XYZ file of N, CA and C in Angstrom:
771
model
N 3.170 -18.419 -1.892
C 1.706 -16.899 -2.577
C 3.097 -15.723 -2.989
N 3.318 -15.305 -3.885
C 3.360 -14.168 -4.342
C 2.342 -12.705 -4.374
N 2.954 -11.954 -3.410
C 1.666 -10.716 -2.455
C 2.323 -9.568 -3.292
N 1.789 -8.790 -4.091
C 2.078 -7.187 -4.771
C 0.946 -5.962 -4.466
N 1.812 -5.299 -3.453
C 0.956 -4.196 -4.024
C 1.287 -2.879 -5.023
N 0.040 -2.024 -5.424
C 0.866 -0.665 -5.930
C -0.732 0.057 -6.113
N 0.241 1.266 -6.082
C -0.698 2.527 -6.096
C -0.919 3.037 -7.547
N -1.902 3.191 -8.168
C -1.552 3.048 -9.666
C -2.113 4.840 -10.003
N -2.405 5.386 -8.967
C -2.498 6.729 -9.364
C -3.784 7.108 -10.321
N -4.263 6.521 -10.650
C -5.569 6.074 -11.667
C -5.535 4.809 -12.287
N -6.401 3.963 -12.093
C -6.216 2.731 -12.985
C -6.389 3.041 -14.287
N -7.765 3.991 -14.828
C -7.601 3.234 -16.715
C -6.837 3.676 -17.058
N -5.812 4.780 -17.205
C -4.713 4.827 -18.277
C -3.385 3.941 -18.103
N -3.778 3.537 -16.343
C -2.778 2.635 -16.664
C -2.751 0.598 -16.691
N -4.103 0.509 -16.962
C -4.476 -1.207 -17.298
C -3.212 -1.689 -18.158
N -3.185 -1.372 -19.301
C -2.465 -2.067 -19.655
C -0.928 -2.278 -19.403
N -0.537 -1.720 -18.554
C 0.738 -1.562 -17.915
C 0.297 -2.639 -16.788
N -0.660 -2.548 -16.172
C -0.849 -3.875 -14.804
C -0.636 -4.467 -15.422
N -1.601 -4.985 -16.790
C -1.815 -6.465 -17.152
C -0.558 -6.706 -17.477
N 0.446 -6.142 -18.270
C 1.860 -6.644 -18.724
C 2.403 -7.434 -17.605
N 2.468 -6.174 -15.969
C 3.270 -6.726 -14.978
C 2.848 -8.112 -14.690
N 1.472 -8.117 -14.814
C 1.030 -9.511 -13.798
C 1.283 -10.658 -14.646
N 0.699 -10.453 -16.303
C 1.547 -11.422 -17.156
C 3.192 -11.716 -16.504
N 4.312 -11.123 -16.528
C 5.111 -11.362 -16.002
C 5.818 -12.195 -14.839
N 4.982 -11.402 -13.407
C 4.891 -11.398 -12.322
C 4.374 -12.767 -11.730
N 3.256 -12.547 -12.393
C 1.864 -13.760 -11.678
C 2.284 -13.598 -10.466
N 1.536 -12.414 -10.175
C 1.119 -12.102 -8.751
C -0.119 -13.435 -7.635
N 0.251 -13.855 -7.379
C -1.749 -14.094 -6.366
C -2.058 -13.684 -6.328
N -1.763 -12.872 -5.168
C -2.330 -11.474 -4.986
C -1.956 -10.281 -5.365
N -3.068 -9.273 -5.858
C -2.148 -7.996 -6.249
C -3.290 -6.811 -5.205
N -2.401 -6.693 -4.912
C -2.972 -4.733 -3.484
C -3.235 -3.517 -4.653
N -4.285 -2.867 -4.837
C -4.166 -1.963 -5.586
C -4.679 -0.940 -4.786
N -4.444 0.564 -5.059
C -4.424 1.695 -4.240
C -5.116 3.088 -5.133
N -5.284 3.876 -4.622
C -5.908 5.027 -5.538
C -6.136 4.934 -6.974
N -7.440 3.706 -7.329
C -7.777 3.479 -8.395
C -8.987 4.844 -9.270
N -9.092 5.399 -8.350
C -10.171 6.117 -8.794
C -10.995 6.313 -9.565
N -11.529 5.054 -9.367
C -12.710 4.722 -10.775
C -14.128 3.870 -9.628
N -15.498 3.982 -10.064
C -16.302 3.017 -9.370
C -16.572 1.950 -9.447
N -17.106 1.464 -8.745
C -17.128 -0.285 -8.806
C -17.368 -0.879 -10.290
N -18.518 0.428 -10.751
C -18.932 -0.081 -11.910
C -18.983 0.030 -13.221
N -17.467 1.008 -13.020
C -16.769 0.931 -13.997
C -15.492 0.437 -14.173
N -15.177 -0.261 -13.529
C -13.546 -0.908 -12.978
C -13.569 -1.607 -14.125
N -12.473 -2.092 -15.089
C -12.202 -2.482 -16.359
C -11.219 -4.079 -15.735
N -13.203 -4.450 -15.177
C -12.468 -5.978 -14.237
C -12.244 -6.941 -15.231
N -13.189 -6.859 -16.788
C -13.274 -8.267 -17.676
C -11.644 -8.401 -17.783
N -10.684 -7.356 -18.059
C -9.161 -7.414 -18.125
C -8.485 -8.128 -17.510
N -8.840 -8.068 -15.965
C -8.234 -8.877 -14.989
C -8.932 -10.584 -15.216
N -10.252 -10.269 -15.393
C -10.641 -11.721 -15.150
C -10.224 -12.765 -16.187
N -9.923 -12.279 -17.445
C -9.710 -13.239 -18.586
C -8.180 -13.322 -18.288
N -7.571 -12.833 -16.927
C -6.611 -13.470 -16.864
C -6.760 -14.436 -15.267
N -7.737 -14.919 -14.651
C -8.074 -15.639 -14.290
C -7.906 -15.108 -12.434
N -8.475 -13.323 -12.626
C -8.171 -12.935 -11.001
C -9.657 -12.784 -10.507
N -9.733 -13.101 -9.354
C -11.150 -12.546 -8.824
C -11.080 -11.086 -8.126
N -11.871 -10.338 -7.998
C -11.369 -8.951 -7.405
C -12.692 -8.690 -6.253
N -12.144 -8.039 -5.305
C -12.812 -7.357 -4.384
C -12.762 -5.937 -4.673
N -13.774 -4.789 -4.228
C -13.845 -3.164 -5.166
C -14.449 -2.706 -4.179
N -13.888 -1.333 -3.650
C -13.937 -0.271 -3.356
C -13.247 0.813 -3.243
N -14.169 1.182 -4.546
C -14.028 2.831 -5.316
C -15.021 4.222 -5.283
N -14.072 5.261 -6.055
C -15.298 5.653 -5.969
C -14.419 6.265 -7.119
N -15.424 7.719 -7.725
C -15.416 8.745 -8.960
C -14.089 9.873 -8.295
N -12.858 9.578 -9.088
C -12.077 10.800 -9.222
C -11.006 10.617 -8.144
N -11.162 9.675 -6.738
C -10.211 9.898 -5.580
C -10.663 8.463 -5.293
N -9.235 8.632 -4.472
C -9.297 7.122 -3.443
C -9.014 5.784 -4.562
N -9.859 4.864 -3.724
C -10.191 3.949 -4.383
C -9.003 2.526 -4.265
N -9.710 1.608 -3.452
C -8.872 -0.049 -3.349
C -9.256 -1.313 -4.041
N -8.686 -1.921 -4.214
C -9.269 -2.404 -5.186
C -8.217 -4.135 -4.476
N -8.186 -4.939 -4.829
C -7.656 -6.657 -4.610
C -7.859 -8.161 -5.457
N -6.818 -8.361 -6.239
C -6.859 -9.302 -7.119
C -6.670 -10.474 -6.455
N -7.143 -11.575 -6.695
C -6.519 -12.782 -6.639
C -7.003 -14.081 -7.438
N -5.969 -14.770 -7.366
C -6.348 -16.138 -8.308
C -6.921 -17.133 -7.718
N -7.012 -16.824 -6.323
C -7.698 -17.795 -5.260
C -8.892 -17.223 -4.937
N -10.063 -17.707 -4.560
C -11.225 -16.878 -3.979
C -10.913 -16.085 -3.156
N -11.996 -15.167 -3.024
C -11.801 -13.973 -2.246
C -13.031 -14.003 -1.522
N -12.537 -14.396 0.092
C -13.663 -14.642 1.166
C -13.892 -12.914 2.092
N -14.750 -12.921 3.119
C -15.152 -12.235 4.176
C -14.916 -11.032 3.854
N -15.152 -9.980 2.769
C -14.749 -8.778 2.262
C -15.164 -7.884 2.987
N -14.667 -7.143 3.828
C -14.665 -6.052 4.530
C -14.642 -4.603 4.331
N -15.207 -3.163 4.006
C -15.039 -1.719 3.120
C -15.002 -0.663 5.139
N -13.849 -0.319 4.975
C -13.721 0.370 6.076
C -13.377 0.115 7.180
N -14.174 0.469 8.310
C -13.111 0.520 9.747
C -14.837 -0.596 10.076
N -15.786 -0.556 9.805
C -17.151 -1.076 10.652
C -18.242 -0.300 11.428
N -17.449 1.132 11.226
C -18.196 2.063 12.052
C -18.705 3.774 11.750
N -18.722 3.893 11.939
C -19.485 5.247 11.667
C -18.449 6.535 11.720
N -17.618 6.262 12.567
C -16.753 7.245 12.996
C -15.881 7.775 12.033
N -15.900 6.907 10.756
C -14.777 7.873 9.688
C -15.803 7.640 8.288
N -16.062 8.819 7.660
C -16.522 8.689 6.159
C -16.006 7.186 5.777
N -17.083 6.836 4.271
C -16.667 5.557 3.446
C -15.455 6.043 2.912
N -14.377 6.582 2.914
C -13.778 6.848 1.712
C -12.816 6.294 0.788
N -13.337 5.334 0.925
C -12.643 4.027 -0.049
C -11.201 4.019 0.087
N -10.902 3.639 1.301
C -9.385 4.074 2.094
C -8.913 2.013 2.422
N -9.734 1.693 2.683
C -9.536 0.531 2.888
C -10.684 -0.682 2.783
N -9.868 -2.142 2.307
C -10.304 -3.324 1.992
C -9.702 -4.306 2.729
N -10.611 -5.053 3.586
C -10.197 -6.634 4.277
C -10.660 -7.424 3.496
N -9.849 -8.759 3.034
C -10.774 -9.861 2.725
C -9.456 -10.747 3.394
N -9.770 -12.198 3.270
C -8.980 -13.323 3.342
C -9.171 -14.169 1.847
N -8.053 -14.572 1.783
C -7.581 -15.672 0.568
C -6.915 -16.594 1.119
N -6.879 -17.788 1.008
C -6.297 -19.211 1.340
C -5.844 -18.984 2.605
N -6.864 -18.289 3.752
C -6.653 -18.482 5.199
C -5.637 -17.544 5.210
N -5.631 -16.769 4.544
C -4.745 -15.526 4.820
C -5.503 -14.297 4.902
N -5.093 -13.309 5.796
C -6.227 -12.270 5.692
C -5.009 -11.159 5.276
N -5.686 -9.909 4.518
C -5.285 -9.005 3.811
C -5.931 -7.978 4.170
N -5.212 -7.202 4.716
C -5.961 -5.261 4.728
C -5.064 -4.570 3.829
N -5.592 -4.021 2.718
C -5.074 -3.161 2.011
C -5.626 -1.864 2.180
N -4.562 -0.595 2.222
C -5.492 0.696 2.458
C -4.327 1.865 1.787
N -5.037 2.671 1.603
C -4.205 4.085 1.610
C -4.628 4.365 2.086
N -3.655 4.616 2.916
C -3.356 5.944 4.168
C -3.342 7.354 3.318
N -3.926 8.381 4.426
C -4.448 9.393 3.731
C -2.955 10.898 3.814
N -2.558 10.720 2.877
C -1.519 11.999 2.580
C -1.078 13.115 3.541
N -1.842 13.625 3.702
C -2.283 14.532 5.278
C -2.174 15.919 4.377
N -1.582 16.032 3.057
C -1.073 17.247 2.422
C -0.302 18.500 2.854
N -0.362 18.900 4.419
C 0.541 19.599 4.620
C 0.386 19.793 6.241
N 1.425 19.581 7.244
C 1.601 19.831 8.460
C 0.896 21.071 9.090
N 0.433 20.609 10.042
C -1.169 21.801 10.559
C -2.335 21.997 9.922
N -2.119 21.244 8.779
C -3.857 21.162 8.371
C -4.811 20.590 8.648
N -5.894 20.319 8.172
C -7.192 19.449 9.011
C -6.602 18.533 8.311
N -5.709 18.448 6.679
C -5.827 16.751 6.136
C -4.667 16.104 7.112
N -4.085 16.675 7.343
C -2.958 16.233 8.549
C -3.344 15.667 9.909
N -4.509 16.736 10.354
C -5.059 15.975 11.673
C -5.637 14.448 11.284
N -6.555 15.086 9.741
C -6.941 13.745 9.800
C -6.242 12.810 9.550
N -5.097 12.474 9.201
C -3.933 11.501 8.520
C -3.492 10.762 9.941
N -3.236 11.661 11.265
C -2.822 11.187 12.283
C -4.148 10.649 13.202
N -5.115 11.063 12.830
C -6.525 10.446 13.369
C -6.807 8.605 12.753
N -6.607 9.562 11.420
C -6.559 7.848 10.841
C -5.765 6.476 11.073
N -4.663 7.013 11.462
C -3.459 5.788 11.798
C -4.327 5.923 13.034
N -4.315 6.343 14.119
C -4.820 5.783 15.084
C -6.071 5.173 15.503
N -7.358 5.248 14.783
C -8.413 4.428 14.291
C -7.819 2.995 13.471
N -6.934 3.139 12.729
C -6.831 1.765 12.126
C -5.843 1.125 13.196
N -4.943 1.310 14.181
C -4.563 0.686 15.058
C -5.448 0.233 15.976
N -6.793 0.343 16.422
C -7.666 0.126 17.170
C -8.450 -0.767 15.929
N -8.132 -0.395 14.888
C -9.426 -1.722 14.191
C -8.319 -2.971 14.262
N -6.732 -2.925 13.905
C -5.894 -4.079 14.447
C -6.399 -5.078 15.291
N -7.039 -4.226 16.360
C -6.775 -4.902 18.166
C -7.649 -5.567 18.126
N -8.947 -4.516 17.791
C -10.476 -5.181 18.365
C -10.439 -6.239 16.620
N -9.665 -6.124 15.668
C -10.092 -7.747 14.852
C -9.826 -8.435 14.472
N -8.628 -8.455 14.926
C -7.488 -9.708 14.947
C -6.247 -9.780 15.354
N -5.490 -11.116 15.586
C -4.602 -11.186 16.905
C -3.400 -11.616 15.642
N -1.847 -11.068 16.549
C -0.900 -11.156 16.268
C -0.590 -12.632 15.401
N -1.021 -13.524 16.604
C -0.875 -14.989 16.063
C -1.213 -15.479 14.545
N -2.476 -14.673 13.779
C -3.017 -15.142 12.932
C -2.106 -14.698 11.577
N -2.382 -15.649 10.582
C -1.736 -15.151 9.364
C -2.255 -13.843 8.555
N -1.759 -12.877 8.657
C -2.611 -11.467 8.418
C -0.976 -10.378 7.879
N -1.798 -9.982 6.616
C -0.581 -9.222 5.820
C -1.491 -7.938 5.667
N -0.470 -6.731 5.723
C -1.790 -5.163 5.677
C -0.392 -4.488 4.711
N -1.053 -3.834 3.727
C -0.086 -3.680 2.444
C -0.533 -2.793 1.938
N -0.216 -2.018 1.276
C -0.663 -0.622 0.570
C 0.342 0.943 0.375
N -0.265 1.477 -0.273
C 0.645 2.839 0.456
C 0.240 3.517 1.608
N 1.212 3.241 2.004
C 0.855 3.504 3.950
C 1.378 5.397 4.055
N 2.178 5.955 2.819
C 2.548 6.991 2.666
C 3.481 7.550 4.018
N 3.826 7.179 4.787
C 4.838 7.301 5.702
C 6.697 6.510 5.336
N 7.355 7.537 5.070
C 8.079 6.601 5.100
C 9.390 7.009 6.203
N 9.201 6.074 7.305
C 10.064 6.176 8.425
C 11.029 6.183 8.898
N 12.047 5.979 7.818
C 13.376 5.929 8.190
C 13.827 6.916 7.432
N 15.353 7.298 7.915
C 16.154 8.470 6.806
C 16.477 7.638 5.558
N 16.537 6.046 5.630
C 16.906 5.845 4.450
C 15.677 5.832 3.426
N 15.361 6.031 3.817
C 13.872 6.046 3.172
C 12.608 7.163 2.013
N 14.164 8.039 2.139
C 13.997 9.499 1.934
C 15.338 9.686 0.838
N 15.129 10.463 0.292
C 16.497 10.517 -0.613
C 17.473 11.962 0.077
N 16.496 12.562 0.503
C 17.378 13.873 1.437
C 16.168 13.444 2.768
N 16.526 13.048 3.493
C 16.049 13.199 5.147
C 15.866 14.218 5.578
N 17.206 14.916 5.439
C 17.568 16.037 6.519
C 16.390 17.217 5.761
N 16.616 17.225 4.717
C 15.891 18.076 3.787
C 14.202 18.234 3.931
N 14.124 16.437 4.331
C 12.288 16.691 4.359
C 11.994 16.256 6.310
N 13.349 16.140 6.937
C 12.415 15.847 8.247
C 11.718 16.754 8.715
N 10.371 16.335 9.265
C 9.054 17.298 9.404
C 8.370 17.445 8.888
N 8.440 17.597 7.577
C 7.210 17.475 6.455
C 6.281 16.133 6.616
N 5.469 16.844 5.872
C 4.038 15.277 5.522
C 5.585 14.534 4.933
N 4.762 13.134 5.771
C 5.700 11.440 5.321
C 6.365 11.393 5.803
N 7.439 12.476 6.726
C 8.506 12.157 7.308
C 8.329 12.976 8.316
N 7.665 12.695 8.875
C 6.859 13.662 10.629
C 7.396 12.531 12.137
N 7.606 13.041 12.594
C 7.600 12.299 13.947
C 6.517 12.102 13.946
N 5.481 12.699 14.545
C 4.014 12.328 14.869
C 3.782 11.355 13.857
N 3.744 10.754 12.592
C 3.203 9.652 12.026
C 4.642 8.681 12.059
N 5.916 8.953 12.507
C 6.543 7.700 13.007
C 6.080 7.204 14.142
N 5.454 8.129 15.360
C 4.786 7.154 16.690
C 3.783 6.575 15.987
N 2.758 6.820 15.203
C 1.618 6.371 15.315
C 2.247 5.153 14.422
N 2.987 5.238 13.324
C 2.864 4.275 12.552
C 3.910 3.002 13.510
N 4.758 3.441 14.429
C 5.335 2.318 15.185
C 4.389 1.650 16.371
N 3.217 2.675 16.946
C 2.672 1.885 17.725
C 1.171 0.626 16.713
N 1.145 0.973 15.464
C 0.941 0.107 14.483
C 1.804 -0.944 14.399
N 2.525 -0.673 14.037
C 3.512 -2.325 14.367
C 3.795 -2.856 15.339
N 4.156 -2.287 15.951
C 4.086 -3.061 18.040
C 2.760 -3.768 18.023
N 1.378 -3.930 17.455
C 0.652 -5.030 17.470
C 1.179 -6.150 16.908
N 2.734 -6.573 16.217
C 2.960 -7.472 15.664
C 2.928 -7.542 14.727
N 3.607 -6.865 13.601
C 4.022 -6.623 12.212
C 5.481 -6.462 11.694
N 6.389 -7.188 10.693
C 7.165 -6.909 10.428
C 7.139 -6.480 8.652
N 8.162 -5.453 8.783
C 8.314 -4.808 7.501
C 8.747 -6.012 6.639
N 8.130 -6.492 5.699
C 9.178 -7.779 5.114
C 10.222 -6.958 4.326
N 10.104 -5.654 3.726
C 11.133 -5.421 2.576
C 12.603 -5.102 3.785
N 12.335 -4.543 4.814
C 13.675 -4.383 5.548
C 14.320 -5.432 6.053
N 13.307 -6.290 6.144
C 13.524 -8.025 6.753
C 14.696 -8.661 5.789
N 14.818 -7.895 4.741
C 15.537 -8.673 3.649
C 16.523 -7.635 3.379
N 15.870 -5.811 3.228
C 17.219 -5.215 2.261
C 17.049 -4.126 2.919
N 17.501 -3.636 4.250
C 17.787 -2.669 5.098
C 18.486 -1.721 4.937
N 19.285 -2.148 3.740
C 20.054 -0.950 3.327
C 19.278 -0.054 2.604
N 19.899 1.367 2.708
C 19.729 2.324 2.107
C 19.420 2.255 0.337
N 18.398 3.334 -0.151
C 18.535 3.328 -1.252
C 17.334 2.874 -2.412
N 16.513 2.826 -1.342
C 15.313 1.807 -2.288
C 14.420 2.616 -2.470
N 13.570 3.286 -2.940
C 12.504 3.574 -2.946
C 11.233 3.070 -4.324
N 9.816 3.530 -3.831
C 8.826 3.115 -4.398
C 7.836 4.061 -5.167
N 8.240 5.797 -4.971
C 7.398 6.676 -5.434
C 8.675 7.846 -5.895
N 8.553 8.182 -6.855
C 9.314 9.887 -7.795
C 7.986 10.380 -7.764
N 8.073 11.964 -7.584
C 7.801 12.700 -7.773
C 7.394 13.295 -9.160
N 6.140 13.207 -9.798
C 6.291 13.636 -11.146
C 6.452 15.030 -11.446
N 6.300 16.044 -10.051
C 6.639 17.283 -9.938
C 7.913 17.380 -10.215
N 9.285 17.342 -9.737
C 10.141 17.095 -10.349
C 10.706 16.078 -11.422
N 10.705 16.862 -12.302
C 10.607 15.809 -13.954
C 12.367 15.130 -13.892
N 12.954 15.172 -13.042
C 14.175 14.186 -13.383
C 14.199 12.904 -11.928
N 13.059 13.197 -10.957
C 13.260 12.302 -9.856
C 13.837 11.141 -10.350
N 12.415 10.334 -11.026
C 13.442 8.767 -11.505
C 14.929 8.641 -12.325
N 14.925 9.298 -13.181
C 16.605 9.320 -13.534
C 17.184 9.383 -12.590
N 17.137 10.035 -11.336
C 18.447 10.804 -9.949
C 17.682 9.519 -9.054
N 16.932 8.767 -9.677
C 16.636 8.066 -7.892
C 16.629 9.279 -6.663
N 15.536 10.377 -6.804
C 15.234 10.692 -5.931
C 13.990 10.656 -5.184
N 13.619 9.597 -4.743
C 12.499 9.112 -4.732
C 12.259 8.798 -2.600
N 10.955 8.411 -2.532
C 10.840 8.046 -1.284
C 10.181 6.269 -0.806
N 10.355 5.470 -0.150
C 9.619 4.760 -0.019
C 8.394 4.350 1.263
N 7.282 4.303 0.154
C 6.315 5.054 0.906
C 5.328 3.630 0.800
N 4.955 2.498 -0.067
C 4.888 1.524 -0.252
C 5.361 0.281 0.493
N 4.578 -0.282 1.439
C 4.873 -1.164 2.345
C 3.943 -2.298 2.506
N 4.664 -3.446 2.802
C 4.354 -4.657 2.696
C 4.458 -5.555 4.267
N 3.505 -5.760 5.150
C 3.665 -6.137 6.348
C 3.552 -6.902 6.798
N 3.979 -7.993 7.992
C 3.241 -9.096 8.279
C 3.320 -9.394 9.516
N 2.398 -10.481 9.880
C 2.474 -10.823 11.481
C 3.782 -12.053 11.688
N 3.498 -12.630 12.310
C 4.911 -13.914 12.648
C 4.607 -14.510 11.977
N 3.549 -15.924 11.868
C 3.090 -16.717 10.933
C 3.414 -16.227 9.644
N 3.413 -14.705 8.949
C 3.977 -14.625 7.746
C 5.495 -14.475 7.641
N 5.819 -13.600 8.291
C 7.115 -13.232 8.124
C 8.139 -13.673 8.011
N 7.487 -15.219 9.082
C 8.712 -16.313 9.441
C 9.348 -16.436 7.475
N 8.017 -17.273 7.141
C 7.994 -17.703 6.107
C 7.865 -16.578 4.535
N 8.426 -15.069 4.599
C 8.928 -14.331 3.641
C 10.088 -15.105 2.911
N 10.226 -15.323 1.671
C 11.267 -15.641 1.312
C 11.859 -14.276 0.796
N 11.711 -13.433 0.273
C 12.092 -12.191 -0.060
C 11.218 -11.179 -0.153
N 11.407 -10.045 -0.824
C 10.292 -8.995 -0.621
C 11.355 -7.942 -1.791
N 10.480 -7.116 -2.676
C 11.524 -6.578 -3.624
C 10.747 -5.812 -4.141
N 11.150 -4.571 -4.872
C 10.626 -2.712 -5.476
C 11.065 -3.809 -6.925
N 9.948 -3.137 -7.975
C 10.442 -3.177 -9.035
C 10.391 -2.215 -9.684
N 11.603 -0.865 -9.308
C 11.934 0.099 -10.032
C 11.061 0.326 -11.378
N 11.883 -0.808 -12.066
C 11.406 -0.396 -14.065
C 10.132 -0.079 -14.228
N 9.401 -0.700 -13.119
C 7.457 -0.271 -13.679
C 7.535 1.616 -13.451
N 8.302 1.826 -12.545
C 7.961 3.421 -13.322
C 8.597 3.875 -14.658
N 9.533 3.312 -15.238
C 9.950 3.674 -16.195
C 9.311 3.592 -17.195
N 8.299 2.738 -17.095
C 7.329 1.820 -18.449
C 6.692 3.165 -19.211
N 6.135 2.901 -20.045
C 5.204 3.891 -20.689
C 4.160 3.817 -19.865
N 3.830 5.564 -19.787
C 2.285 5.710 -18.867
C 1.976 5.394 -17.737
N 3.178 5.772 -16.654
C 3.787 5.269 -15.705
C 2.672 5.531 -14.482
N 2.554 5.224 -13.172
C 2.289 5.654 -11.909
C 3.582 6.518 -11.405
N 3.227 7.118 -10.616
C 4.134 7.919 -9.870
C 4.905 6.776 -8.775
N 4.170 6.012 -8.732
C 4.546 4.308 -7.651
C 4.822 3.389 -8.443
N 5.491 2.427 -8.021
C 5.622 1.530 -8.141
C 5.204 0.121 -7.896
N 5.695 -1.030 -8.669
C 5.017 -2.272 -7.703
C 5.808 -2.907 -6.489
N 5.596 -3.221 -5.766
C 6.844 -3.827 -4.640
C 5.778 -5.025 -4.327
N 6.641 -6.572 -4.352
C 6.110 -7.793 -3.823
C 6.806 -8.756 -3.077
N 6.286 -9.770 -2.461
C 6.772 -10.621 -1.793
C 6.612 -11.650 -1.957
N 7.143 -12.779 -1.582
C 7.120 -14.397 -2.113
C 7.057 -14.618 -0.140
N 6.065 -15.363 0.058
C 5.690 -16.258 0.865
C 5.421 -18.463 0.624
N 6.444 -19.207 1.658
C 6.650 -19.984 1.415
C 5.036 -20.945 2.456
N 3.837 -20.440 1.986
C 2.623 -20.803 2.377
C 1.464 -21.512 1.095
């Protein structure tokens, strides 16, 4: 089973790129974030023609998550299943071929000390509770998406400069580590622990992609039953250099299930 994640940064202008990537890499499951499109306006026909089922949780202009699958999708759930957080279209849970997928677009946090940063920390705490309330570490589960945290110094092109800022802050590390303590393995690091691998290059820095000034903030995590059968996990850096790219690129992993 090939599983992929991609922050589209607005899907509609990226549809040709995503369709080309799907045709070339043939993922069984693709989780997308920041689709920025209402479900009624999602370009579902193009993906259905390639044989994919869709589960959508979108809204106009902001956020939005989607799961595409070659196999039937079941038990679709949106949000945290409670009233504690708004339905801001950041989390979609579903099952495919007896594997549970949790696709998330974790809040960015904007600036340390801001209300949005506080919201990000509280959101991560709520996600940790969501995991422990609804799932077990011995079941087949994959958490993936734009996590908006680069947890190691190797995951940022200039960690000394950015330490303590949004995306590379100790309070974020603490909450991510608590989530991982549920029993989750970062499958990219399992196969590629060396530095220099990034999934995001800021558009604001015009030369960021060319100079590899990146961050690794798009992750695939798996419980032991899935991590143990993960054959490899790769970042397709080249997609960031295609026509009309997102500022993120695809991460994909192969599982022998």
